């Protein structure tokens, strides 16, 4: 950072908290010390995001929007406010979201609005009335659009920066199709997008579940969600995508004239990757006891250059560092030359805590030998390399670094799922930070009672059924003993 | 556009409205026909923005943020809501903005919030309490930050898409300095940024004024604003930057310990380029009677390829077009191959109306000769060019096209300012769509009465004094006849 964060207090950056033993403290402290978010804003659940997190989230948006646009989705932007009458048009939807809605009913010096306006908790009810106007014929379909915005939900659960806020950053993609088959294909494409972006680009592995009927998106037919694993063994829901069938089309009158000249309802999907929450997950998954470890693709600075000099060698070393900086920047790398008035040791700690992937150290010796020292934040190891070809070397290291981060994260998914035949066994599985796989009566509405029993006895939540593995129920429900119709996964969760 | 806008109604795209004679109709129609915004959302002043405008506004943000970051500003993101108690801390500020604030006082099923929350009309009162916590010593300064967001104002004036909405897109830059001199230098830098971005990159010329004391930012010391000229002869305020002195520092307790170990107040500036409004200005300034003319730098598609074929030549032509598309895309151009089921003539009208700078036409003859036809939207002229070197040629045309747009816009500023010695003469000047330059008693608070007289008699507003030209008052005030202390500019405005 170039200003406002001078090296006043060297102690401040020696970060060392055990992420495994004390994840909540680790998370709160890294948000404070690395200057990611400031919880002192004074309104519950609303948190200013600071440059170091915003710059990474911008890069995350760029990657995700690039993929969406490549797949034919175009950006749009709807108002933040939704008239109350819109919100009420789909009954399950309104029941699901009304408890979380912030309402605007006045402006200025107490003047009343004709109709209350909701701060969007999600934008189906803002967008679909317009879709009803825009869509006339089969030629208008498919309609694939998204918007990048913040949404607002008065969460009852306790909030924390990025992971659960009352205002959060996301993309919502809203798509309309002629047939249910095409809508289902879109859901599949969304899940592939999640894998391409969240796992391949950000290095965060997930497991995909079809949610149960009592846990699906209000108003939809089926919800498919990607859960990741947090350091404390709880799972966190990352992007979810929803097959809305023609439910919303019926509520919002989204019809089209098909090729046989008949007027029929359209089918819809929506997909909501929450960038700020994914950011919270990725710093949690990749960070270590020394602080952040940001993926090379997402680090605001991919390389930091630290000059090491005493007295009269300063000019030589600084000049050489500027040459290095120029070469790396020219190659398209995001570089910062740290010439602040502080010791090299302090800077090492600072940038390790900030999670910068590669550090370049330059002293008098490196200048003489036309070399630099490269330090990798993943392996915490140094290597001496030639100045010639440095940019290419850093790019290679960056790719390898991202692979290391991803492999480490994926290794935690090995042997993660453990079968449990009784509630006692299931509790033991969850206590070890694992995910339990159990026989279960049904994921239809009737299953809710057994799910609540599991929650009460073990603290675990039924996350749903796998869709990428064929699993047929064979035994008896772990709770009620009736013939199981599903194999479900149970985990403690955020 | 790739979906949802099929060629159903060929009439729809033959756009022809005289921008000069009927600007309001021109503007409303181009928003509708080019699918920039949809005014049917149902909440006054809140308007969905559609892909064709959003994609350009994204490019505008990219350019502006690039310049800000190059000049040392870093991005951050504050909550959309501001506690009422924050808003009240600067008395002029609260008086200036309260009439425009939307208030949230409840959530869920009628639960009351402890304190009302304002939807930010601008974020000084959200950000400065945090600055008070972040800034401790001279080492923390300067602090240069910005955020990209939407803001909300319950405008009493009539709203229209982009130009005046109750929610609009902007960047707000908030900066803190040790001295007033540095703050003033920032104001100067902001004005240079406006020129670099709005004029040099977007091709929209402006004239910069220091606003009068009754027209400045509430709570600040001085406001400097760039006005542009709209097709109907009215001016529109584009980015303004504000010297806040230490007024807000005193209200929000933003102090630092200086190098002499004394605790003193800091000095501040803020700068607010409204991207959606600048978008409204640039389509108005550059558009013509056939529709939009988007700057090459800002067009979602810089080049559209239209294949022309009958019967069996289709495969050849389409294949050749795909080759052209690939070559142009490879060169980093934003290209769209329009292979929709419609006539070439319809497509020509459509993309001219949409404002795409360059059209490439390919028929059987071009395929045989390894050539293409290039059509420029600015000159409305065709040229035959070789396929070899096409991308470079298009880049050159693009640069020239942007120069043409800018030169045309700047030509309207020639002889724009006309001196007026009486209110009658001034009215005549304004009737011709010109800006009047008049001798005026004072731009201090006392001058308001004379300014109101000008407004009542001529419909013109006092825009302030020039800062880039030395102009000393010599005569008598055009209204009250007292000795003039300022030379001010008067224009009708949005």
XYZ file of N, CA and C in Angstrom, chain A residues 1-8 38-43 46-52 54-55 58 62 65 69 72-83 86 98-111 113 115-117 119-120 125-127 130 133-134 136-137 139-145 148 150 152 154 166-167 169 301 341, chain B residues 1-8 38-43 46-52 54-55 58 62 65 69 72-83 86 98-111 113 115-117 119-120 125-127 130 133-134 136-137 139-145 148 150 152 154 166-167 169 301 341:
504
model
N 0.845 -1.154 0.000
C 0.000 0.000 0.000
C 0.902 1.232 0.000
N 0.452 2.230 -0.711
C 1.358 3.343 -0.940
C 1.187 4.476 0.046
N 0.110 4.476 0.764
C -0.016 5.557 1.726
C -0.909 5.133 2.889
N -0.769 5.858 3.967
C -1.664 5.614 5.087
C -1.337 4.374 5.899
N -0.295 3.655 5.516
C 0.020 2.452 6.283
C 1.507 2.394 6.576
N 2.036 3.496 7.008
C 3.476 3.571 7.245
C 3.863 2.662 8.399
N 5.153 2.402 8.438
C 5.686 1.424 9.379
C 5.867 2.018 10.765
N 4.760 2.212 11.457
C 4.881 2.889 12.736
C 5.139 1.943 13.877
N -13.175 -3.240 8.285
C -13.145 -2.588 9.588
C -14.517 -2.745 10.233
N -14.556 -3.474 11.347
C -15.853 -3.806 11.946
C -16.412 -2.688 12.829
N -15.729 -1.534 12.841
C -16.162 -0.473 13.757
C -17.142 0.526 13.143
N -17.811 0.136 12.060
C -18.677 1.078 11.357
C -19.885 1.511 12.190
N -20.345 0.601 13.041
C -21.407 1.014 13.946
C -22.813 0.595 13.556
N -22.967 -0.146 12.459
C -24.280 -0.709 12.116
C -24.095 -2.208 11.941
N -22.931 -4.378 8.734
C -22.471 -3.515 7.625
C -21.010 -3.144 7.868
N -20.151 -3.485 6.935
C -18.717 -3.389 7.169
C -17.999 -2.741 5.992
N -17.243 -1.679 6.231
C -16.420 -1.143 5.135
C -15.360 -2.163 4.714
N -15.213 -2.332 3.414
C -14.161 -3.182 2.864
C -13.001 -2.286 2.429
N -11.790 -2.678 2.795
C -10.609 -1.835 2.586
C -9.859 -2.259 1.323
N -8.912 -1.419 0.867
C -8.288 -1.663 -0.443
C -7.754 -3.087 -0.651
N -7.128 -3.658 0.380
C -6.496 -4.958 0.139
C -7.513 -6.051 -0.211
N -10.721 -5.211 -1.427
C -11.473 -4.730 -2.597
C -10.700 -5.025 -3.886
N -9.368 -4.833 -3.856
C -8.596 -5.066 -5.082
C -8.667 -6.537 -5.493
N -12.200 -7.231 -6.870
C -12.313 -6.725 -8.252
C -11.771 -7.752 -9.249
N -13.738 -9.757 -12.194
C -13.261 -9.780 -13.586
C -13.243 -11.204 -14.138
N -16.943 -12.549 -14.385
C -17.694 -11.895 -15.469
C -17.160 -12.322 -16.835
N -19.614 -13.884 -19.569
C -19.773 -13.254 -20.888
C -19.382 -14.221 -21.999
N -22.174 -16.270 -22.964
C -23.334 -15.628 -23.562
C -24.219 -14.824 -22.632
N -23.768 -14.591 -21.397
C -24.542 -13.735 -20.488
C -24.071 -12.296 -20.659
N -25.025 -11.359 -20.676
C -24.663 -9.949 -20.799
C -24.999 -9.209 -19.510
N -24.200 -8.174 -19.185
C -24.437 -7.434 -17.941
C -25.577 -6.426 -18.061
N -26.286 -6.219 -16.978
C -27.298 -5.167 -16.900
C -27.250 -4.666 -15.456
N -28.035 -3.633 -15.158
C -28.064 -3.175 -13.762
C -29.435 -2.646 -13.403
N -30.052 -3.316 -12.430
C -31.375 -2.919 -11.979
C -31.278 -2.027 -10.737
N -32.356 -1.296 -10.443
C -32.354 -0.464 -9.238
C -32.166 -1.296 -7.967
N -31.643 -0.647 -6.939
C -31.444 -1.272 -5.632
C -32.771 -1.478 -4.907
N -33.777 -0.685 -5.274
C -35.053 -0.746 -4.547
C -36.124 -1.469 -5.363
N -36.977 -2.190 -4.627
C -38.047 -2.970 -5.264
C -39.385 -2.585 -4.623
N -40.387 -2.247 -5.436
C -41.701 -1.916 -4.853
C -42.274 -3.128 -4.100
N -44.270 -5.731 -6.008
C -43.523 -6.713 -6.803
C -43.131 -7.902 -5.937
N -39.288 -12.029 3.084
C -39.784 -10.864 3.822
C -39.135 -10.670 5.194
N -38.919 -11.743 5.959
C -38.314 -11.514 7.285
C -36.950 -10.824 7.217
N -36.291 -10.880 6.061
C -34.943 -10.336 5.947
C -34.885 -8.980 5.267
N -36.045 -8.427 4.905
C -36.041 -7.234 4.063
C -35.938 -5.945 4.886
N -35.072 -5.031 4.429
C -35.054 -3.658 4.952
C -36.027 -2.824 4.113
N -36.847 -2.017 4.817
C -37.890 -1.253 4.129
C -37.623 0.249 4.147
N -37.849 0.887 3.015
C -37.806 2.346 2.927
C -39.239 2.814 2.828
N -39.642 3.673 3.777
C -41.021 4.144 3.700
C -41.103 5.659 3.703
N -39.959 6.327 3.896
C -40.028 7.793 3.913
C -38.765 8.399 3.335
N -38.844 9.676 3.008
C -37.668 10.382 2.510
C -37.723 11.823 3.000
N -36.565 12.501 2.907
C -36.506 13.910 3.301
C -36.925 14.101 4.747
N -37.682 15.170 4.983
C -38.130 15.447 6.352
C -39.447 14.754 6.639
N -39.415 13.425 6.633
C -40.598 12.672 7.020
C -41.681 12.550 5.972
N -41.370 12.803 4.706
C -42.388 12.584 3.672
C -42.548 11.099 3.396
N -43.522 7.720 1.319
C -43.615 7.194 -0.040
C -45.014 6.613 -0.259
N -45.652 3.917 -1.817
C -45.551 2.472 -1.595
C -44.190 2.202 -0.965
N -44.146 1.274 -0.011
C -42.853 0.939 0.592
C -41.934 0.334 -0.460
N -40.632 0.607 -0.304
C -39.630 0.027 -1.189
C -38.726 -0.885 -0.381
N -35.122 -2.809 0.063
C -33.753 -2.911 -0.428
C -33.616 -4.334 -0.946
N -33.196 -4.514 -2.177
C -33.221 -5.861 -2.770
C -32.477 -6.884 -1.899
N -37.773 -10.307 -8.110
C -39.024 -9.552 -8.174
C -38.831 -8.156 -8.769
N -37.569 -7.728 -8.873
C -37.293 -6.481 -9.598
C -37.240 -6.750 -11.092
N -36.578 -7.840 -11.441
C -36.226 -8.100 -12.839
C -37.372 -8.750 -13.620
N -39.970 -6.910 -15.676
C -39.430 -6.351 -16.919
C -39.232 -7.453 -17.960
N -42.130 -7.892 -19.945
C -42.302 -6.922 -21.036
C -41.347 -7.186 -22.202
N -40.179 -7.684 -21.874
C -39.148 -7.842 -22.917
C -39.344 -9.079 -23.783
N -41.342 -11.687 -25.906
C -42.568 -11.779 -26.679
C -42.632 -13.093 -27.451
N -41.511 -13.474 -28.054
C -41.548 -14.618 -28.967
C -40.374 -15.553 -28.693
N -38.113 -16.097 -30.527
C -36.907 -15.469 -31.020
C -36.168 -14.681 -29.940
N -36.892 -14.285 -28.887
C -36.262 -13.525 -27.797
C -35.517 -14.438 -26.821
N -35.613 -15.755 -27.015
C -35.046 -16.702 -26.060
C -33.875 -17.467 -26.673
N -32.900 -17.922 -25.919
C -32.790 -17.687 -24.478
C -32.383 -16.252 -24.179
N -32.796 -15.766 -23.027
C -32.375 -14.455 -22.551
C -31.453 -14.710 -21.357
N -30.189 -14.359 -21.498
C -29.205 -14.642 -20.448
C -28.565 -13.335 -19.993
N -28.872 -12.925 -18.783
C -28.410 -11.642 -18.265
C -27.875 -11.814 -16.851
N -24.085 -7.230 -11.432
C -23.097 -7.182 -10.356
C -23.548 -6.091 -9.416
N -24.671 -5.070 -4.859
C -24.743 -5.547 -3.481
C -26.207 -5.830 -3.160
N -29.032 -6.956 0.288
C -29.223 -6.605 1.690
C -30.137 -7.615 2.374
N -31.351 -8.696 6.449
C -31.190 -8.474 7.888
C -31.017 -9.811 8.590
N -24.817 -8.107 6.371
C -26.172 -7.685 6.010
C -26.195 -7.010 4.644
N -25.029 -6.622 4.159
C -24.902 -6.180 2.764
C -23.730 -6.957 2.186
N -21.577 -8.452 -1.550
C -21.281 -8.265 -2.969
C -21.544 -9.551 -3.725
N -0.951 -7.193 -5.210
C 0.433 -7.189 -5.650
C 0.876 -8.644 -5.724
N 10.370 3.605 4.799
C 11.392 3.732 5.826
C 11.144 2.696 6.938
N -25.806 -7.771 -30.063
C -26.322 -8.531 -28.938
C -26.611 -9.948 -29.432
N -26.372 -10.879 -28.584
C -26.420 -12.252 -29.043
C -27.754 -12.931 -28.809
N -28.584 -12.356 -27.982
C -29.858 -13.020 -27.783
C -30.912 -12.006 -27.344
N -32.141 -12.395 -27.539
C -33.220 -11.571 -27.040
C -33.506 -10.332 -27.873
N -32.771 -10.137 -28.952
C -33.033 -8.948 -29.745
C -33.091 -9.305 -31.219
N -33.797 -10.333 -31.498
C -33.848 -10.825 -32.867
C -34.573 -9.815 -33.754
N -34.351 -10.010 -35.020
C -34.826 -9.042 -36.001
C -36.293 -9.250 -36.330
N -37.159 -8.860 -35.391
C -38.562 -9.157 -35.614
C -39.256 -8.077 -36.396
N -34.729 1.186 -19.488
C -36.164 0.950 -19.626
C -36.894 1.728 -18.536
N -37.689 2.713 -18.979
C -38.304 3.618 -18.000
C -39.578 3.045 -17.376
N -39.893 1.772 -17.687
C -41.168 1.218 -17.200
C -41.057 0.489 -15.868
N -39.993 0.751 -15.108
C -39.771 -0.001 -13.865
C -40.855 0.259 -12.818
N -41.404 1.459 -12.831
C -42.530 1.705 -11.938
C -42.203 2.434 -10.649
N -40.949 2.857 -10.460
C -40.618 3.700 -9.307
C -39.929 4.944 -9.852
N -36.043 5.614 -10.804
C -35.239 4.381 -10.739
C -35.404 3.620 -12.062
N -34.306 3.368 -12.727
C -34.363 2.863 -14.093
C -33.393 1.712 -14.319
N -33.870 0.573 -14.781
C -32.930 -0.496 -15.147
C -32.058 -0.049 -16.326
N -30.762 -0.315 -16.198
C -29.824 -0.058 -17.283
C -29.560 -1.371 -18.011
N -29.607 -1.313 -19.339
C -29.540 -2.536 -20.152
C -28.115 -2.763 -20.673
N -27.855 -3.965 -21.215
C -26.473 -4.315 -21.567
C -25.732 -3.272 -22.411
N -26.416 -2.693 -23.377
C -25.676 -1.800 -24.287
C -25.109 -0.578 -23.558
N -24.671 -0.588 -20.056
C -23.844 -1.094 -18.944
C -22.443 -1.450 -19.445
N -22.360 -2.057 -20.635
C -21.040 -2.443 -21.133
C -20.166 -1.212 -21.378
N -19.108 0.224 -17.967
C -18.012 -0.577 -17.395
C -16.666 -0.115 -17.950
N -13.495 1.522 -16.001
C -12.128 1.004 -16.127
C -11.127 2.120 -16.406
N -10.937 4.518 -13.275
C -10.246 3.878 -12.144
C -8.761 3.699 -12.451
N -6.013 5.175 -9.957
C -5.022 4.298 -9.322
C -3.605 4.733 -9.698
N -2.372 7.262 -7.447
C -2.194 6.908 -6.040
C -3.453 6.729 -5.214
N -4.618 6.713 -5.863
C -5.853 6.450 -5.115
C -6.129 4.950 -5.105
N -6.553 4.434 -3.963
C -6.860 3.010 -3.871
C -8.355 2.813 -3.648
N -8.906 1.692 -4.187
C -10.346 1.461 -4.050
C -10.722 0.915 -2.669
N -11.894 1.268 -2.220
C -12.458 0.694 -0.999
C -13.963 0.616 -1.237
N -14.703 0.036 -0.297
C -16.157 0.014 -0.463
C -16.857 0.110 0.880
N -17.613 1.180 1.043
C -18.341 1.405 2.285
C -19.785 0.916 2.146
N -20.452 0.694 3.296
C -21.858 0.279 3.246
C -22.734 1.319 2.534
N -23.843 0.845 1.987
C -24.821 1.700 1.328
C -25.613 2.536 2.336
N -25.670 2.053 3.586
C -26.498 2.744 4.588
C -25.631 3.534 5.569
N -26.184 4.670 6.002
C -25.472 5.561 6.924
C -26.373 5.842 8.125
N -25.874 5.649 9.355
C -26.703 5.955 10.526
C -27.074 7.442 10.556
N -24.676 9.936 12.143
C -23.510 10.354 11.357
C -23.864 11.531 10.456
N -30.382 16.433 3.637
C -31.527 15.767 4.250
C -32.784 15.750 3.376
N -33.110 16.852 2.691
C -34.341 16.816 1.885
C -34.328 15.723 0.824
N -33.140 15.212 0.468
C -33.033 14.237 -0.618
C -32.847 12.810 -0.121
N -32.847 12.605 1.194
C -32.463 11.293 1.714
C -33.644 10.325 1.786
N -33.425 9.089 1.343
C -34.368 7.994 1.583
C -34.004 7.336 2.914
N -35.020 7.083 3.735
C -34.776 6.549 5.083
C -35.274 5.119 5.239
N -34.465 4.299 5.884
C -34.870 2.947 6.271
C -35.130 2.984 7.769
N -36.345 2.613 8.149
C -36.615 2.634 9.580
C -37.137 1.293 10.086
N -37.387 0.359 9.162
C -37.899 -0.931 9.610
C -37.405 -2.064 8.736
N -37.538 -3.277 9.273
C -37.165 -4.444 8.476
C -38.103 -5.588 8.803
N -38.081 -6.602 7.948
C -38.903 -7.784 8.177
C -40.377 -7.428 8.292
N -41.071 -8.056 9.246
C -42.502 -7.788 9.426
C -42.721 -6.630 10.387
N -42.251 -5.467 9.989
C -42.526 -4.271 10.784
C -41.651 -4.084 12.010
N -40.518 -4.768 12.096
C -39.624 -4.513 13.233
C -38.892 -3.195 13.029
N -35.932 -0.401 13.467
C -34.498 -0.277 13.725
C -34.286 0.663 14.915
N -32.017 2.881 15.126
C -31.719 4.200 14.577
C -32.034 4.170 13.085
N -32.613 5.227 12.562
C -32.883 5.265 11.125
C -31.575 5.215 10.340
N -31.658 4.583 9.194
C -30.503 4.513 8.296
C -30.832 5.252 7.014
N -30.109 5.890 3.017
C -29.437 5.394 1.817
C -28.457 6.486 1.418
N -27.198 6.160 1.263
C -26.198 7.221 1.050
C -26.566 8.124 -0.132
N -20.311 11.268 5.290
C -20.665 10.993 6.678
C -20.564 9.510 7.023
N -20.431 8.667 6.002
C -20.147 7.251 6.248
C -18.652 7.061 6.470
N -17.873 7.725 5.638
C -16.439 7.453 5.568
C -15.640 8.211 6.629
N -14.685 6.854 10.047
C -13.653 5.823 9.986
C -12.285 6.458 9.739
N -10.657 7.287 12.781
C -9.994 6.170 13.468
C -8.689 5.768 12.766
N -8.654 5.908 11.468
C -7.503 5.408 10.704
C -6.305 6.345 10.738
N -3.729 8.780 12.362
C -3.142 9.066 13.659
C -1.990 10.062 13.537
N -1.138 9.835 12.538
C 0.081 10.645 12.474
C 0.302 11.156 11.061
N 2.502 10.390 9.218
C 2.910 9.272 8.385
C 1.725 8.614 7.658
N 0.521 8.794 8.202
C -0.667 8.199 7.572
C -1.172 9.036 6.391
N -0.552 10.183 6.169
C -1.047 11.111 5.151
C -0.056 11.238 3.990
N -0.477 11.532 2.780
C -1.891 11.676 2.406
C -2.608 10.334 2.360
N -3.896 10.359 2.609
C -4.730 9.174 2.462
C -5.639 9.423 1.257
N -5.453 8.642 0.216
C -6.212 8.857 -1.026
C -6.998 7.596 -1.365
N -8.292 7.676 -1.240
C -9.151 6.508 -1.439
C -10.338 6.876 -2.323
N -16.441 2.965 -5.842
C -17.325 2.895 -6.992
C -18.636 2.322 -6.488
N -23.368 3.045 -6.226
C -24.502 3.880 -6.604
C -24.901 4.718 -5.390
N -28.108 7.633 -3.878
C -29.558 7.779 -3.927
C -29.971 9.189 -3.517
N -33.563 11.712 -3.619
C -34.963 11.854 -4.048
C -35.152 13.199 -4.733
N -32.832 8.935 -9.532
C -32.818 8.920 -8.071
C -31.774 7.938 -7.543
N -31.304 7.063 -8.410
C -30.139 6.233 -8.081
C -29.183 6.380 -9.257
N -24.904 5.964 -10.812
C -23.607 5.305 -10.704
C -22.499 6.336 -10.641
N -19.198 -3.159 -28.823
C -18.602 -3.747 -30.020
C -17.980 -2.605 -30.815
N -30.680 -13.895 -38.726
C -31.543 -14.062 -39.887
C -32.260 -12.745 -40.186
